[in-house]
Coordinates of N, CA and C in Angstrom, one line a residue:
M81 N -36.7 -2.6 -20.7 CA -36.1 -1.2 -20.5 C -35.2 -1.2 -19.2
T82 N -34.1 -0.6 -19.3 CA -33.2 -0.6 -18.1 C -33.3 0.8 -17.5
T83 N -33.1 0.8 -16.2 CA -33.1 2.1 -15.5 C -31.7 2.7 -15.5
F84 N -31.6 3.9 -15.0 CA -30.3 4.6 -15.0 C -29.4 3.8 -14.0
R85 N -29.9 3.4 -12.9 CA -29.1 2.6 -11.9 C -28.5 1.4 -12.5
E86 N -29.3 0.6 -13.3 CA -28.8 -0.6 -13.9 C -27.7 -0.3 -14.9
Q87 N -27.9 0.8 -15.6 CA -26.8 1.1 -16.6 C -25.5 1.5 -15.9
R88 N -25.6 2.1 -14.7 CA -24.4 2.5 -14.0 C -23.7 1.3 -13.4
T89 N -24.4 0.3 -13.0 CA -23.8 -0.9 -12.3 C -23.4 -2.0 -13.3
A90 N -23.8 -1.9 -14.5 CA -23.5 -2.9 -15.5 C -22.0 -2.9 -15.7
P91 N -21.4 -4.1 -15.8 CA -20.0 -4.2 -16.0 C -19.5 -3.6 -17.3
D92 N -18.5 -2.9 -17.3 CA -17.9 -2.3 -18.5 C -16.4 -2.8 -18.6
G93 N -16.1 -3.7 -19.4 CA -14.8 -4.4 -19.5 C -13.7 -3.4 -19.4
P94 N -13.5 -2.5 -20.4 CA -12.3 -1.6 -20.3 C -12.4 -0.7 -19.1
H95 N -13.6 -0.2 -18.7 CA -13.7 0.6 -17.5 C -13.3 -0.1 -16.3
D96 N -13.8 -1.4 -16.1 CA -13.4 -2.2 -14.9 C -11.9 -2.5 -14.9
A97 N -11.3 -2.7 -16.0 CA -9.9 -3.0 -16.0 C -9.1 -1.7 -15.6
T98 N -9.6 -0.6 -16.1 CA -8.9 0.7 -15.7 C -9.0 0.9 -14.2
V99 N -10.2 0.7 -13.7 CA -10.4 0.9 -12.2 C -9.5 0.0 -11.4
A100 N -9.5 -1.3 -11.8 CA -8.7 -2.3 -11.1 C -7.2 -1.9 -11.2
R101 N -6.7 -1.4 -12.4 CA -5.3 -1.0 -12.5 C -5.0 0.2 -11.6
L102 N -5.9 1.2 -11.6 CA -5.7 2.3 -10.7 C -5.8 2.0 -9.2
E103 N -6.6 1.1 -8.9 CA -6.7 0.7 -7.5 C -5.4 0.0 -7.1
Q104 N -4.9 -0.8 -7.9 CA -3.6 -1.5 -7.7 C -2.4 -0.5 -7.6
E105 N -2.4 0.5 -8.5 CA -1.4 1.5 -8.5 C -1.5 2.3 -7.2
N106 N -2.7 2.7 -6.8 CA -2.9 3.4 -5.6 C -2.4 2.7 -4.4
A107 N -2.7 1.4 -4.3 CA -2.2 0.6 -3.2 C -0.7 0.5 -3.1
Q108 N -0.1 0.4 -4.3 CA 1.4 0.4 -4.4 C 2.0 1.7 -3.9
L109 N 1.4 2.8 -4.3 CA 1.9 4.1 -3.9 C 1.7 4.4 -2.4
R110 N 0.6 3.9 -1.9 CA 0.4 4.0 -0.4 C 1.5 3.2 0.3
H111 N 1.8 2.0 -0.2 CA 2.8 1.2 0.5 C 4.2 1.9 0.4
A112 N 4.5 2.5 -0.8 CA 5.7 3.2 -0.9 C 5.8 4.4 0.0
V113 N 4.8 5.2 0.2 CA 4.8 6.3 1.1 C 5.0 5.8 2.6
D114 N 4.3 4.7 2.9 CA 4.4 4.2 4.3 C 5.9 3.7 4.5
S115 N 6.4 3.0 3.5 CA 7.8 2.5 3.6 C 8.8 3.7 3.8
H116 N 8.6 4.7 3.0 CA 9.4 5.9 3.0 C 9.4 6.5 4.4
A117 N 8.2 6.6 5.0 CA 8.1 7.2 6.3 C 8.8 6.4 7.4
T118 N 8.7 5.1 7.2 CA 9.4 4.1 8.1 C 10.9 4.3 8.0
V119 N 11.4 4.4 6.8 CA 12.9 4.6 6.6 C 13.3 5.9 7.2
D120 N 12.5 6.9 7.0 CA 12.9 8.2 7.6 C 12.9 8.2 9.1
Q121 N 12.0 7.5 9.7 CA 12.0 7.3 11.2 C 13.3 6.6 11.6
A122 N 13.6 5.5 10.9 CA 14.8 4.7 11.3 C 16.1 5.6 11.1
I123 N 16.1 6.4 10.1 CA 17.3 7.3 9.9 C 17.3 8.2 11.2
G124 N 16.2 8.7 11.6 CA 16.1 9.5 12.8 C 16.7 8.8 14.0
V125 N 16.4 7.6 14.2 CA 16.9 6.8 15.3 C 18.4 6.8 15.2
L126 N 19.0 6.5 14.0 CA 20.4 6.5 13.9 C 21.1 7.9 14.1
V127 N 20.4 8.9 13.7 CA 20.9 10.3 13.9 C 20.9 10.6 15.4
A128 N 19.9 10.2 16.1 CA 19.8 10.5 17.5 C 20.7 9.6 18.4
T129 N 20.8 8.3 18.0 CA 21.6 7.4 18.9 C 23.0 7.3 18.5
R130 N 23.4 7.5 17.3 CA 24.8 7.4 16.8 C 25.4 8.7 16.3
R131 N 24.5 9.7 16.4 CA 25.0 11.1 15.9 C 25.6 11.1 14.5
L132 N 24.9 10.3 13.6 CA 25.2 10.3 12.2 C 24.5 11.3 11.5
P133 N 25.1 11.9 10.4 CA 24.3 12.7 9.5 C 23.2 11.8 8.8
P134 N 22.1 12.4 8.4 CA 21.0 11.6 7.8 C 21.5 10.8 6.6
A135 N 22.4 11.4 5.7 CA 22.8 10.6 4.5 C 23.6 9.4 5.0
A136 N 24.4 9.5 6.0 CA 25.1 8.3 6.5 C 24.2 7.3 7.2
G137 N 23.1 7.8 7.8 CA 22.1 6.9 8.4 C 21.5 6.1 7.3
F138 N 21.1 6.7 6.2 CA 20.5 6.0 5.1 C 21.5 4.9 4.5
E139 N 22.7 5.3 4.4 CA 23.7 4.3 3.9 C 23.9 3.1 4.8
V140 N 23.8 3.3 6.1 CA 23.9 2.2 7.1 C 22.7 1.3 6.8
L141 N 21.5 1.9 6.7 CA 20.3 1.0 6.5 C 20.4 0.3 5.2
R142 N 20.9 1.0 4.1 CA 21.0 0.4 2.8 C 22.0 -0.8 2.8
E143 N 23.1 -0.6 3.5 CA 24.2 -1.6 3.5 C 23.7 -2.8 4.3
V144 N 23.0 -2.6 5.4 CA 22.5 -3.7 6.2 C 21.5 -4.5 5.4
S145 N 20.6 -3.8 4.7 CA 19.6 -4.4 3.8 C 20.3 -5.3 2.8
Q146 N 21.3 -4.7 2.1 CA 21.9 -5.5 1.0 C 22.7 -6.7 1.5
H147 N 23.4 -6.5 2.6 CA 24.3 -7.6 3.1 C 23.5 -8.7 3.8
T148 N 22.3 -8.4 4.3 CA 21.5 -9.4 5.0 C 20.4 -9.9 4.1
N149 N 20.2 -9.3 2.9 CA 19.2 -9.7 2.0 C 17.8 -9.5 2.6
I150 N 17.6 -8.5 3.4 CA 16.4 -8.1 4.1 C 15.9 -6.8 3.5
K151 N 14.6 -6.7 3.2 CA 14.1 -5.5 2.6 C 14.4 -4.3 3.5
L152 N 14.6 -3.2 2.8 CA 15.0 -1.9 3.5 C 14.0 -1.6 4.6
H153 N 12.7 -1.6 4.2 CA 11.7 -1.2 5.2 C 11.6 -2.1 6.4
T154 N 12.0 -3.4 6.2 CA 12.0 -4.4 7.3 C 13.2 -4.1 8.2
V155 N 14.3 -3.7 7.7 CA 15.5 -3.3 8.5 C 15.1 -2.1 9.3
A156 N 14.4 -1.1 8.6 CA 14.0 0.1 9.3 C 13.0 -0.2 10.4
E157 N 12.0 -1.0 10.2 CA 11.1 -1.4 11.2 C 11.8 -2.0 12.4
T158 N 12.7 -2.8 12.2 CA 13.5 -3.5 13.3 C 14.3 -2.5 14.1
L159 N 14.9 -1.5 13.4 CA 15.7 -0.5 14.1 C 14.8 0.4 14.9
I160 N 13.6 0.8 14.4 CA 12.7 1.6 15.1 C 12.2 0.9 16.4
A161 N 11.9 -0.4 16.3 CA 11.5 -1.2 17.4 C 12.6 -1.2 18.5
W162 N 13.9 -1.4 18.0 CA 15.0 -1.4 18.9 C 15.1 0.0 19.6
G163 N 15.0 1.0 18.8 CA 15.1 2.4 19.4 C 14.0 2.7 20.4
L164 N 12.8 2.2 20.2 CA 11.7 2.4 21.1 C 12.0 1.5 22.4
G165 N 12.4 0.3 22.2 CA 12.8 -0.5 23.4 C 13.9 0.1 24.2
S166 N 14.9 0.6 23.5 CA 16.1 1.2 24.1 C 15.7 2.4 24.9
H167 N 14.9 3.2 24.3 CA 14.4 4.5 24.9 C 13.6 4.2 26.1
C168 N 12.8 3.2 26.1 CA 11.9 2.9 27.2 C 12.7 2.4 28.4
R169 N 13.8 1.6 28.2 CA 14.6 1.1 29.2 C 15.4 2.2 29.9
S170 N 15.8 3.2 29.2 CA 16.7 4.2 29.7 C 16.0 5.2 30.7
R171 N 14.7 5.2 30.7 CA 14.0 6.1 31.6 C 13.6 5.4 32.9

């Protein structure tokens, strides 16, 4: 005879596959949200330092990403780091 606890922890093929798929989807969505926030911050750096409108700031990031074959969020991270370094030196 099995107890209720044993029944709950027993592997369930389709259920396990669904849970794994949802966990992967959740991780991908979290990464997308984080990347979006990073890109928004980088656009803010361009708006503040170059007085560009936000749409033009995004185009700059996109073009740099495409022409250098570097992922957009990596370009954004680099720009934010530059902005923080530049800001610290000016004070």
